[in-house]
């Protein structure tokens, strides 16, 4: 049985004879030299080096850690040992192979209770319908054109983010250097910081019909209605009412991994529910009347402000920010009318982002459908 349909009765060929996968190579950070050769790990680009290990084009996917993502490069590169790379395309079109591996859902073959791993030997024998080369090129061209639309939309969203940041700097100056000489206060003088509760995973509901629980992952992904969010019984509201937060809350993730951008992140809660539970290691920051929430949100998003906060992190591998760290953070306090002006601008831009994100979601859905039809032989 093969994963794809086969409407055109293409020959079924083992994956290893279409795109042979091989483990990448060790390259400790201490042995990397300055250069332009991209290094690929399981989750994508992971720095650069001055030595080429594999000639382009390249198709890389995860072997350990992040499984299922597939990356394509037209540059000579170095695949790390956490990745698998295609060492032989057997004359097939590399772009077709790239899209085929995406659609093949390699995460179905994950092993390991701790760190997820992918054993190439588990997938090498899987049968894949193999179209002739001209058909592969035709499919890849159709998917390239569709994917280009998604790329354009992502670029537009990124440009709006840059516009928000540049507007903030233009109106208020560098928030750390404070060249405009705004009044500076400790955040504890202008806002309350509330931590979450250590809810037990045993209490998670199998169906999504309770109260959604906001954990670190939801803050970092900024996804409050997706499949990964857990729910707790509605009956918990009375007992844990101190840990109820409402839509629109300003949140920060407090724990992550040293060296990664997975903590100290802020978001404004925008979901479909009115109420949520706040889990441990997530903080709600509630400004008083002197500080506009949108202004504070974008202040805390500034990379220099975030660096000022996370430099106090504790731990060797796991990084932790305490509520006190947040309370002790210095905050510039521009006049209220300027904060309000910025809030109006940011809301307008966020509305445009919302529309673009909605369109991107539609494009993602259409692209997934197109991919499925392409590899089922239905295009």
mmCIF file of C-alpha atoms in Angstrom:
data_model
loop_
_atom_site.group_PDB
_atom_site.id
_atom_site.type_symbol
_atom_site.label_atom_id
_atom_site.label_comp_id
_atom_site.label_asym_id
_atom_site.label_seq_id
_atom_site.Cartn_x
_atom_site.Cartn_y
_atom_site.Cartn_z
ATOM 1 C CA UNK A 1 0.000 0.000 0.000
ATOM 2 C CA UNK A 2 1.389 3.426 -0.863
ATOM 3 C CA UNK A 3 0.687 6.772 0.803
ATOM 4 C CA UNK A 4 -0.361 8.498 -2.405
ATOM 5 C CA UNK A 5 -3.218 7.658 -4.730
ATOM 6 C CA UNK A 6 -2.227 6.659 -8.237
ATOM 7 C CA UNK A 7 -4.870 7.801 -10.702
ATOM 8 C CA UNK A 8 -2.477 7.617 -13.662
ATOM 9 C CA UNK A 9 -1.070 4.190 -12.758
ATOM 10 C CA UNK A 10 2.521 5.384 -12.563
ATOM 11 C CA UNK A 11 5.049 2.675 -11.610
ATOM 12 C CA UNK A 12 5.459 2.203 -7.872
ATOM 13 C CA UNK A 13 9.101 2.642 -6.903
ATOM 14 C CA UNK A 14 10.783 2.379 -3.460
ATOM 15 C CA UNK A 15 11.626 5.800 -2.061
ATOM 16 C CA UNK A 16 15.334 4.902 -1.850
ATOM 17 C CA UNK A 17 15.397 4.518 -5.644
ATOM 18 C CA UNK A 18 13.827 7.955 -6.137
ATOM 19 C CA UNK A 19 15.626 10.009 -3.500
ATOM 20 C CA UNK A 20 18.193 8.192 -1.376
ATOM 21 C CA UNK A 21 18.488 9.752 2.055
ATOM 22 C CA UNK A 22 21.699 9.977 4.037
ATOM 23 C CA UNK A 23 22.626 11.278 7.463
ATOM 24 C CA UNK A 24 24.372 14.665 7.622
ATOM 25 C CA UNK A 25 27.748 15.448 9.144
ATOM 26 C CA UNK A 26 29.045 16.696 12.489
ATOM 27 C CA UNK A 27 30.149 20.311 12.581
ATOM 28 C CA UNK A 28 30.461 21.676 16.142
ATOM 29 C CA UNK A 29 30.004 25.418 16.503
ATOM 30 C CA UNK A 30 33.630 25.676 17.669
ATOM 31 C CA UNK A 31 34.817 24.296 14.306
ATOM 32 C CA UNK A 32 32.754 26.581 12.086
ATOM 33 C CA UNK A 33 34.558 29.305 10.173
ATOM 34 C CA UNK A 34 33.216 32.526 8.757
ATOM 35 C CA UNK A 35 31.852 31.909 5.263
ATOM 36 C CA UNK A 36 28.827 31.912 2.975
ATOM 37 C CA UNK A 37 28.095 28.187 2.826
ATOM 38 C CA UNK A 38 24.720 27.598 4.494
ATOM 39 C CA UNK A 39 24.488 24.949 7.197
ATOM 40 C CA UNK A 40 21.226 23.013 7.373
ATOM 41 C CA UNK A 41 19.876 21.307 10.496
ATOM 42 C CA UNK A 42 16.563 19.482 10.969
ATOM 43 C CA UNK A 43 14.572 22.702 11.226
ATOM 44 C CA UNK A 44 16.300 24.627 8.421
ATOM 45 C CA UNK A 45 19.265 26.967 8.120
ATOM 46 C CA UNK A 46 21.533 26.877 11.146
ATOM 47 C CA UNK A 47 24.391 29.234 10.422
ATOM 48 C CA UNK A 48 27.152 29.239 7.815
ATOM 49 C CA UNK A 49 30.636 27.876 7.190
ATOM 50 C CA UNK A 50 33.493 28.280 4.717
ATOM 51 C CA UNK A 51 33.544 24.691 3.444
ATOM 52 C CA UNK A 52 31.109 22.980 1.042
ATOM 53 C CA UNK A 53 30.088 19.444 1.985
ATOM 54 C CA UNK A 54 27.356 18.782 -0.602
ATOM 55 C CA UNK A 55 26.804 20.292 -4.041
ATOM 56 C CA UNK A 56 23.471 21.941 -4.880
ATOM 57 C CA UNK A 57 20.642 21.484 -5.517
ATOM 58 C CA UNK A 58 19.858 20.104 -2.100
ATOM 59 C CA UNK A 59 16.817 18.640 -0.366
ATOM 60 C CA UNK A 60 17.152 18.319 3.384
ATOM 61 C CA UNK A 61 14.808 17.036 6.082
ATOM 62 C CA UNK A 62 14.957 16.273 9.804
ATOM 63 C CA UNK A 63 16.585 13.182 11.321
ATOM 64 C CA UNK A 64 16.512 14.223 14.986
ATOM 65 C CA UNK A 65 14.481 16.840 16.819
ATOM 66 C CA UNK A 66 12.242 18.450 14.230
ATOM 67 C CA UNK A 67 10.768 15.813 11.911
ATOM 68 C CA UNK A 68 8.664 16.406 8.814
ATOM 69 C CA UNK A 69 9.936 19.767 7.561
ATOM 70 C CA UNK A 70 11.618 19.651 4.150
ATOM 71 C CA UNK A 71 14.054 22.287 2.900
ATOM 72 C CA UNK A 72 15.355 23.075 -0.578
ATOM 73 C CA UNK A 73 18.537 24.925 -1.473
ATOM 74 C CA UNK A 74 20.109 26.004 -4.733
ATOM 75 C CA UNK A 75 23.374 26.769 -2.939
ATOM 76 C CA UNK A 76 26.135 24.291 -2.128
ATOM 77 C CA UNK A 77 25.675 23.478 1.556
ATOM 78 C CA UNK A 78 26.593 21.520 4.672
ATOM 79 C CA UNK A 79 23.912 19.206 6.174
ATOM 80 C CA UNK A 80 24.325 18.713 9.922
ATOM 81 C CA UNK A 81 24.024 15.330 11.604
ATOM 82 C CA UNK A 82 20.533 16.187 12.890
ATOM 83 C CA UNK A 83 19.388 16.179 9.253
ATOM 84 C CA UNK A 84 18.947 13.727 6.394
ATOM 85 C CA UNK A 85 19.766 14.913 2.894
ATOM 86 C CA UNK A 86 19.099 13.496 -0.549
ATOM 87 C CA UNK A 87 22.386 12.032 -1.694
ATOM 88 C CA UNK A 88 21.070 10.692 -5.009
ATOM 89 C CA UNK A 89 18.097 11.969 -7.022
ATOM 90 C CA UNK A 90 18.402 9.079 -9.507
ATOM 91 C CA UNK A 91 17.762 11.481 -12.394
ATOM 92 C CA UNK A 92 14.492 12.774 -10.937
ATOM 93 C CA UNK A 93 13.599 16.459 -10.800
ATOM 94 C CA UNK A 94 14.902 17.868 -7.453
ATOM 95 C CA UNK A 95 11.985 20.302 -7.083
ATOM 96 C CA UNK A 96 9.503 17.453 -7.627
ATOM 97 C CA UNK A 97 11.402 15.396 -5.010
ATOM 98 C CA UNK A 98 11.239 18.353 -2.593
ATOM 99 C CA UNK A 99 7.461 18.683 -2.933
ATOM 100 C CA UNK A 100 6.970 14.915 -2.907
ATOM 101 C CA UNK A 101 8.805 14.563 0.425
ATOM 102 C CA UNK A 102 6.712 17.404 1.854
ATOM 103 C CA UNK A 103 3.537 15.602 0.864
ATOM 104 C CA UNK A 104 4.871 12.250 2.032
ATOM 105 C CA UNK A 105 4.537 13.379 5.684
ATOM 106 C CA UNK A 106 7.760 11.934 7.032
ATOM 107 C CA UNK A 107 6.633 12.706 10.573
ATOM 108 C CA UNK A 108 4.431 9.582 10.306
ATOM 109 C CA UNK A 109 7.591 7.537 10.860
ATOM 110 C CA UNK A 110 8.837 9.272 14.017
ATOM 111 C CA UNK A 111 10.441 7.100 16.682
ATOM 112 C CA UNK A 112 11.638 7.851 20.207
ATOM 113 C CA UNK A 113 9.770 8.792 23.361
ATOM 114 C CA UNK A 114 12.142 11.698 24.123
ATOM 115 C CA UNK A 115 13.756 13.389 21.163
ATOM 116 C CA UNK A 116 11.832 12.481 17.979
ATOM 117 C CA UNK A 117 13.977 10.706 15.402
ATOM 118 C CA UNK A 118 13.514 9.484 11.835
ATOM 119 C CA UNK A 119 15.256 6.295 10.705
ATOM 120 C CA UNK A 120 15.802 6.501 6.941
ATOM 121 C CA UNK A 121 15.613 2.708 6.698
ATOM 122 C CA UNK A 122 11.977 2.904 7.799
ATOM 123 C CA UNK A 123 11.041 5.056 4.825
ATOM 124 C CA UNK A 124 13.414 3.842 2.126
ATOM 125 C CA UNK A 125 11.218 0.869 1.293
ATOM 126 C CA UNK A 126 7.994 2.888 1.009
ATOM 127 C CA UNK A 127 6.480 2.806 -2.474
ATOM 128 C CA UNK A 128 5.882 6.066 -4.326
ATOM 129 C CA UNK A 129 4.157 6.503 -7.721
ATOM 130 C CA UNK A 130 6.869 7.794 -10.051
ATOM 131 C CA UNK A 131 5.728 9.942 -13.013
ATOM 132 C CA UNK A 132 8.007 10.378 -16.045
ATOM 133 C CA UNK A 133 10.493 13.264 -15.879
ATOM 134 C CA UNK A 134 8.481 15.699 -18.094
ATOM 135 C CA UNK A 135 5.462 15.145 -15.830
ATOM 136 C CA UNK A 136 7.635 15.715 -12.745
ATOM 137 C CA UNK A 137 8.779 19.041 -14.194
ATOM 138 C CA UNK A 138 5.199 20.043 -15.019
ATOM 139 C CA UNK A 139 4.033 19.250 -11.461
ATOM 140 C CA UNK A 140 6.987 21.109 -9.916
ATOM 141 C CA UNK A 141 6.286 24.183 -12.088
ATOM 142 C CA UNK A 142 2.614 24.267 -11.030
ATOM 143 C CA UNK A 143 3.538 23.934 -7.346
ATOM 144 C CA UNK A 144 6.319 26.533 -7.686
ATOM 145 C CA UNK A 145 3.819 29.050 -9.076
ATOM 146 C CA UNK A 146 1.348 28.350 -6.265
ATOM 147 C CA UNK A 147 4.078 28.495 -3.624
ATOM 148 C CA UNK A 148 5.286 31.851 -4.986
ATOM 149 C CA UNK A 149 1.913 33.366 -4.049
ATOM 150 C CA UNK A 150 2.360 32.159 -0.463
ATOM 151 C CA UNK A 151 5.885 33.576 -0.363
ATOM 152 C CA UNK A 152 4.641 36.970 -1.578
ATOM 153 C CA UNK A 153 1.965 37.007 1.119
ATOM 154 C CA UNK A 154 4.498 36.152 3.842
ATOM 155 C CA UNK A 155 6.772 38.936 2.596
ATOM 156 C CA UNK A 156 3.894 41.419 2.751
ATOM 157 C CA UNK A 157 3.174 40.395 6.356
ATOM 158 C CA UNK A 158 6.875 40.728 7.253
ATOM 159 C CA UNK A 159 6.972 44.201 5.676
ATOM 160 C CA UNK A 160 4.010 45.299 7.807
ATOM 161 C CA UNK A 161 5.887 44.050 10.875
ATOM 162 C CA UNK A 162 8.877 46.161 9.850
ATOM 163 C CA UNK A 163 6.569 49.144 9.343
ATOM 164 C CA UNK A 164 5.272 48.725 12.902
ATOM 165 C CA UNK A 165 8.805 48.606 14.290
ATOM 166 C CA UNK A 166 10.017 51.603 12.276
ATOM 167 C CA UNK A 167 6.939 53.636 13.252
ATOM 168 C CA UNK A 168 7.618 52.856 16.921
ATOM 169 C CA UNK A 169 11.250 53.979 16.603
ATOM 170 C CA UNK A 170 10.281 57.121 14.689
ATOM 171 C CA UNK A 171 7.742 58.170 17.313
ATOM 172 C CA UNK A 172 9.580 57.157 20.490
ATOM 173 C CA UNK A 173 13.230 56.634 19.529
ATOM 174 C CA UNK A 174 15.394 53.734 20.673
ATOM 175 C CA UNK A 175 13.596 52.449 23.802
ATOM 176 C CA UNK A 176 16.864 51.485 25.524
ATOM 177 C CA UNK A 177 18.967 54.529 24.633
ATOM 178 C CA UNK A 178 15.946 56.851 25.109
ATOM 179 C CA UNK A 179 17.316 59.699 22.920
ATOM 180 C CA UNK A 180 14.063 61.683 23.323
ATOM 181 C CA UNK A 181 14.453 61.787 27.079
ATOM 182 C CA UNK A 182 11.098 60.284 28.034
ATOM 183 C CA UNK A 183 10.341 59.651 31.690
ATOM 184 C CA UNK A 184 11.563 56.189 32.733
ATOM 185 C CA UNK A 185 9.852 53.975 35.310
ATOM 186 C CA UNK A 186 10.138 50.412 36.508
ATOM 187 C CA UNK A 187 7.480 48.258 34.923
ATOM 188 C CA UNK A 188 6.177 47.382 38.388
ATOM 189 C CA UNK A 189 5.115 51.060 38.753
ATOM 190 C CA UNK A 190 3.003 50.864 35.626
ATOM 191 C CA UNK A 191 1.726 47.298 35.368
ATOM 192 C CA UNK A 192 0.805 44.145 37.277
ATOM 193 C CA UNK A 193 2.435 40.824 36.456
ATOM 194 C CA UNK A 194 0.480 37.621 37.090
ATOM 195 C CA UNK A 195 1.860 34.090 36.777
ATOM 196 C CA UNK A 196 -0.021 30.935 35.777
ATOM 197 C CA UNK A 197 -0.743 27.656 37.548
ATOM 198 C CA UNK A 198 0.855 24.209 37.109
ATOM 199 C CA UNK A 199 -2.181 22.452 35.681
ATOM 200 C CA UNK A 200 -1.802 18.674 35.310
ATOM 201 C CA UNK A 201 -1.851 17.072 31.889
ATOM 202 C CA UNK A 202 -4.063 14.313 33.382
ATOM 203 C CA UNK A 203 -6.830 16.924 33.566
ATOM 204 C CA UNK A 204 -6.701 17.785 29.863
ATOM 205 C CA UNK A 205 -9.966 16.961 28.127
ATOM 206 C CA UNK A 206 -9.900 14.548 25.165
ATOM 207 C CA UNK A 207 -12.359 16.787 23.324
ATOM 208 C CA UNK A 208 -11.972 20.517 22.827
ATOM 209 C CA UNK A 209 -15.124 21.429 24.701
ATOM 210 C CA UNK A 210 -13.769 23.022 27.881
ATOM 211 C CA UNK A 211 -11.735 26.114 28.711
ATOM 212 C CA UNK A 212 -8.599 26.543 26.533
ATOM 213 C CA UNK A 213 -5.258 26.492 28.379
ATOM 214 C CA UNK A 214 -2.553 28.957 27.360
ATOM 215 C CA UNK A 215 0.888 27.364 27.671
ATOM 216 C CA UNK A 216 4.329 28.532 26.526
ATOM 217 C CA UNK A 217 3.829 26.966 23.106
ATOM 218 C CA UNK A 218 0.647 28.902 22.419
ATOM 219 C CA UNK A 219 2.419 32.194 23.236
ATOM 220 C CA UNK A 220 5.425 31.409 21.050
ATOM 221 C CA UNK A 221 3.263 30.180 18.139
ATOM 222 C CA UNK A 222 0.637 32.907 18.653
ATOM 223 C CA UNK A 223 -1.950 30.242 17.928
ATOM 224 C CA UNK A 224 -4.870 30.093 20.348
ATOM 225 C CA UNK A 225 -7.405 28.032 18.415
ATOM 226 C CA UNK A 226 -5.234 25.392 16.744
ATOM 227 C CA UNK A 227 -5.153 21.629 17.171
ATOM 228 C CA UNK A 228 -2.363 21.758 19.768
ATOM 229 C CA UNK A 229 -4.234 23.781 22.375
ATOM 230 C CA UNK A 230 -5.503 21.793 25.378
ATOM 231 C CA UNK A 231 -8.751 22.294 27.268
ATOM 232 C CA UNK A 232 -9.633 21.972 30.951
ATOM 233 C CA UNK A 233 -13.067 21.243 32.449
ATOM 234 C CA UNK A 234 -15.450 24.183 32.773
ATOM 235 C CA UNK A 235 -15.938 23.147 36.429
ATOM 236 C CA UNK A 236 -12.343 24.305 37.084
ATOM 237 C CA UNK A 237 -13.393 27.943 36.659
ATOM 238 C CA UNK A 238 -14.708 28.254 40.199
ATOM 239 C CA UNK A 239 -11.647 26.594 41.803
ATOM 240 C CA UNK A 240 -8.989 28.288 39.642
ATOM 241 C CA UNK A 241 -10.648 31.611 38.913
ATOM 242 C CA UNK A 242 -7.380 33.446 39.808
ATOM 243 C CA UNK A 243 -5.812 31.928 36.712
ATOM 244 C CA UNK A 244 -8.524 32.950 34.275
ATOM 245 C CA UNK A 245 -7.447 35.423 31.596
ATOM 246 C CA UNK A 246 -9.548 37.067 28.927
ATOM 247 C CA UNK A 247 -9.192 37.539 25.217
ATOM 248 C CA UNK A 248 -6.905 40.487 24.491
ATOM 249 C CA UNK A 249 -4.533 39.770 27.406
ATOM 250 C CA UNK A 250 -0.853 40.698 27.025
ATOM 251 C CA UNK A 251 1.220 37.551 27.650
ATOM 252 C CA UNK A 252 4.912 36.599 27.896
ATOM 253 C CA UNK A 253 6.596 33.180 27.771
ATOM 254 C CA UNK A 254 9.021 32.777 30.685
ATOM 255 C CA UNK A 255 10.917 29.541 30.024
ATOM 256 C CA UNK A 256 12.864 28.233 27.050
ATOM 257 C CA UNK A 257 16.245 27.000 25.933
ATOM 258 C CA UNK A 258 19.475 28.964 26.277
ATOM 259 C CA UNK A 259 20.415 30.350 22.872
ATOM 260 C CA UNK A 260 16.973 29.888 21.320
ATOM 261 C CA UNK A 261 14.308 32.480 20.641
ATOM 262 C CA UNK A 262 11.644 30.540 22.538
ATOM 263 C CA UNK A 263 11.214 32.614 25.708
ATOM 264 C CA UNK A 264 10.676 36.248 26.583
ATOM 265 C CA UNK A 265 8.225 36.396 23.664
ATOM 266 C CA UNK A 266 5.103 38.521 23.988
ATOM 267 C CA UNK A 267 1.748 38.293 22.312
ATOM 268 C CA UNK A 268 -1.741 39.727 22.547
ATOM 269 C CA UNK A 269 -4.205 36.898 23.081
ATOM 270 C CA UNK A 270 -6.559 36.820 20.104
ATOM 271 C CA UNK A 271 -8.665 33.699 19.976
ATOM 272 C CA UNK A 272 -12.245 32.592 19.639
ATOM 273 C CA UNK A 273 -12.903 32.065 23.366
ATOM 274 C CA UNK A 274 -13.732 34.733 25.921
ATOM 275 C CA UNK A 275 -11.907 32.991 28.776
ATOM 276 C CA UNK A 276 -8.698 30.981 29.040
ATOM 277 C CA UNK A 277 -6.678 29.372 31.815
ATOM 278 C CA UNK A 278 -3.111 30.602 32.293
ATOM 279 C CA UNK A 279 -0.540 27.822 32.666
ATOM 280 C CA UNK A 280 2.713 27.953 34.616
ATOM 281 C CA UNK A 281 5.689 29.795 33.091
ATOM 282 C CA UNK A 282 3.429 32.182 31.237
ATOM 283 C CA UNK A 283 2.831 35.667 32.641
ATOM 284 C CA UNK A 284 0.008 38.103 32.043
ATOM 285 C CA UNK A 285 1.109 41.756 32.079
ATOM 286 C CA UNK A 286 -1.700 44.211 32.850
ATOM 287 C CA UNK A 287 -0.721 47.883 32.438
ATOM 288 C CA UNK A 288 -2.407 50.581 34.507
ATOM 289 C CA UNK A 289 -4.137 53.619 33.006
ATOM 290 C CA UNK A 290 -0.889 55.476 32.319
ATOM 291 C CA UNK A 291 0.292 52.901 29.774
ATOM 292 C CA UNK A 292 -1.490 51.852 26.607
ATOM 293 C CA UNK A 293 -1.454 48.067 26.188
ATOM 294 C CA UNK A 294 -0.556 48.234 22.483
ATOM 295 C CA UNK A 295 2.323 50.578 23.228
ATOM 296 C CA UNK A 296 3.587 48.229 25.980
ATOM 297 C CA UNK A 297 3.207 45.216 23.692
ATOM 298 C CA UNK A 298 5.388 46.752 20.986
ATOM 299 C CA UNK A 299 7.842 48.084 23.565
ATOM 300 C CA UNK A 300 8.341 44.552 24.929
ATOM 301 C CA UNK A 301 8.665 43.162 21.370
ATOM 302 C CA UNK A 302 11.626 45.420 20.647
ATOM 303 C CA UNK A 303 14.705 43.174 20.342
ATOM 304 C CA UNK A 304 16.903 45.430 22.476
ATOM 305 C CA UNK A 305 14.304 45.501 25.244
ATOM 306 C CA UNK A 306 13.977 41.725 25.032
ATOM 307 C CA UNK A 307 17.762 41.326 25.196
ATOM 308 C CA UNK A 308 17.761 43.541 28.290
ATOM 309 C CA UNK A 309 15.234 41.170 29.867
ATOM 310 C CA UNK A 310 16.660 37.791 28.873
ATOM 311 C CA UNK A 311 20.221 38.676 29.886
ATOM 312 C CA UNK A 312 19.019 37.949 33.422
ATOM 313 C CA UNK A 313 17.916 34.408 32.533
ATOM 314 C CA UNK A 314 18.841 31.624 34.911
ATOM 315 C CA UNK A 315 19.912 28.051 34.312
ATOM 316 C CA UNK A 316 22.529 26.254 32.253
ATOM 317 C CA UNK A 317 20.431 24.812 29.449
ATOM 318 C CA UNK A 318 16.948 25.967 30.406
ATOM 319 C CA UNK A 319 16.417 29.692 30.506
ATOM 320 C CA UNK A 320 13.988 31.214 32.997
ATOM 321 C CA UNK A 321 12.605 34.711 33.443
ATOM 322 C CA UNK A 322 10.946 35.534 36.740
ATOM 323 C CA UNK A 323 7.995 37.827 37.374
ATOM 324 C CA UNK A 324 10.417 40.029 39.306
ATOM 325 C CA UNK A 325 12.674 40.319 36.227
ATOM 326 C CA UNK A 326 9.694 41.725 34.326
ATOM 327 C CA UNK A 327 8.707 44.039 37.164
ATOM 328 C CA UNK A 328 12.256 45.433 37.389
ATOM 329 C CA UNK A 329 12.410 46.167 33.651
ATOM 330 C CA UNK A 330 12.846 49.852 32.792
ATOM 331 C CA UNK A 331 10.039 51.342 30.711
ATOM 332 C CA UNK A 332 9.957 54.652 28.886
ATOM 333 C CA UNK A 333 6.714 56.537 29.502
ATOM 334 C CA UNK A 334 5.881 58.926 26.642
ATOM 335 C CA UNK A 335 2.831 61.225 26.943
ATOM 336 C CA UNK A 336 -0.508 59.441 26.791
ATOM 337 C CA UNK A 337 -1.589 61.153 23.582
ATOM 338 C CA UNK A 338 1.469 59.810 21.741
ATOM 339 C CA UNK A 339 0.849 56.314 23.075
ATOM 340 C CA UNK A 340 -2.745 56.594 21.864
ATOM 341 C CA UNK A 341 -1.626 57.785 18.421
ATOM 342 C CA UNK A 342 0.693 54.810 18.122
ATOM 343 C CA UNK A 343 -2.062 52.480 19.303
ATOM 344 C CA UNK A 344 -4.343 53.719 16.496
ATOM 345 C CA UNK A 345 -1.608 53.239 13.891
ATOM 346 C CA UNK A 346 -0.671 49.795 15.173
ATOM 347 C CA UNK A 347 -4.304 48.650 15.250
ATOM 348 C CA UNK A 348 -4.732 49.730 11.632
ATOM 349 C CA UNK A 349 -1.596 47.841 10.563
ATOM 350 C CA UNK A 350 -2.557 44.793 12.641
ATOM 351 C CA UNK A 351 -5.919 44.772 10.867
ATOM 352 C CA UNK A 352 -4.131 44.641 7.515
ATOM 353 C CA UNK A 353 -1.946 41.810 8.849
ATOM 354 C CA UNK A 354 -5.036 39.949 9.978
ATOM 355 C CA UNK A 355 -6.507 40.144 6.472
ATOM 356 C CA UNK A 356 -3.233 38.989 4.906
ATOM 357 C CA UNK A 357 -2.892 36.140 7.414
ATOM 358 C CA UNK A 358 -6.418 35.015 6.632
ATOM 359 C CA UNK A 359 -5.604 35.041 2.925
ATOM 360 C CA UNK A 360 -2.353 33.172 3.601
ATOM 361 C CA UNK A 361 -4.299 30.513 5.494
ATOM 362 C CA UNK A 362 -6.587 30.110 2.479
ATOM 363 C CA UNK A 363 -3.555 29.848 0.186
ATOM 364 C CA UNK A 364 -2.004 27.216 2.484
ATOM 365 C CA UNK A 365 -5.195 25.174 2.308
ATOM 366 C CA UNK A 366 -5.349 25.462 -1.474
ATOM 367 C CA UNK A 367 -1.673 24.557 -1.777
ATOM 368 C CA UNK A 368 -2.109 21.446 0.388
ATOM 369 C CA UNK A 369 -5.021 20.369 -1.792
ATOM 370 C CA UNK A 370 -2.992 21.032 -4.953
ATOM 371 C CA UNK A 371 -0.074 18.974 -3.596
ATOM 372 C CA UNK A 372 -2.340 16.078 -2.728
ATOM 373 C CA UNK A 373 -3.882 16.063 -6.211
ATOM 374 C CA UNK A 374 -0.453 16.388 -7.848
ATOM 375 C CA UNK A 375 1.014 13.332 -6.155
ATOM 376 C CA UNK A 376 -2.183 11.317 -6.515
ATOM 377 C CA UNK A 377 -1.888 11.795 -10.293
ATOM 378 C CA UNK A 378 -4.982 14.013 -10.472
ATOM 379 C CA UNK A 379 -3.509 17.228 -11.913
#
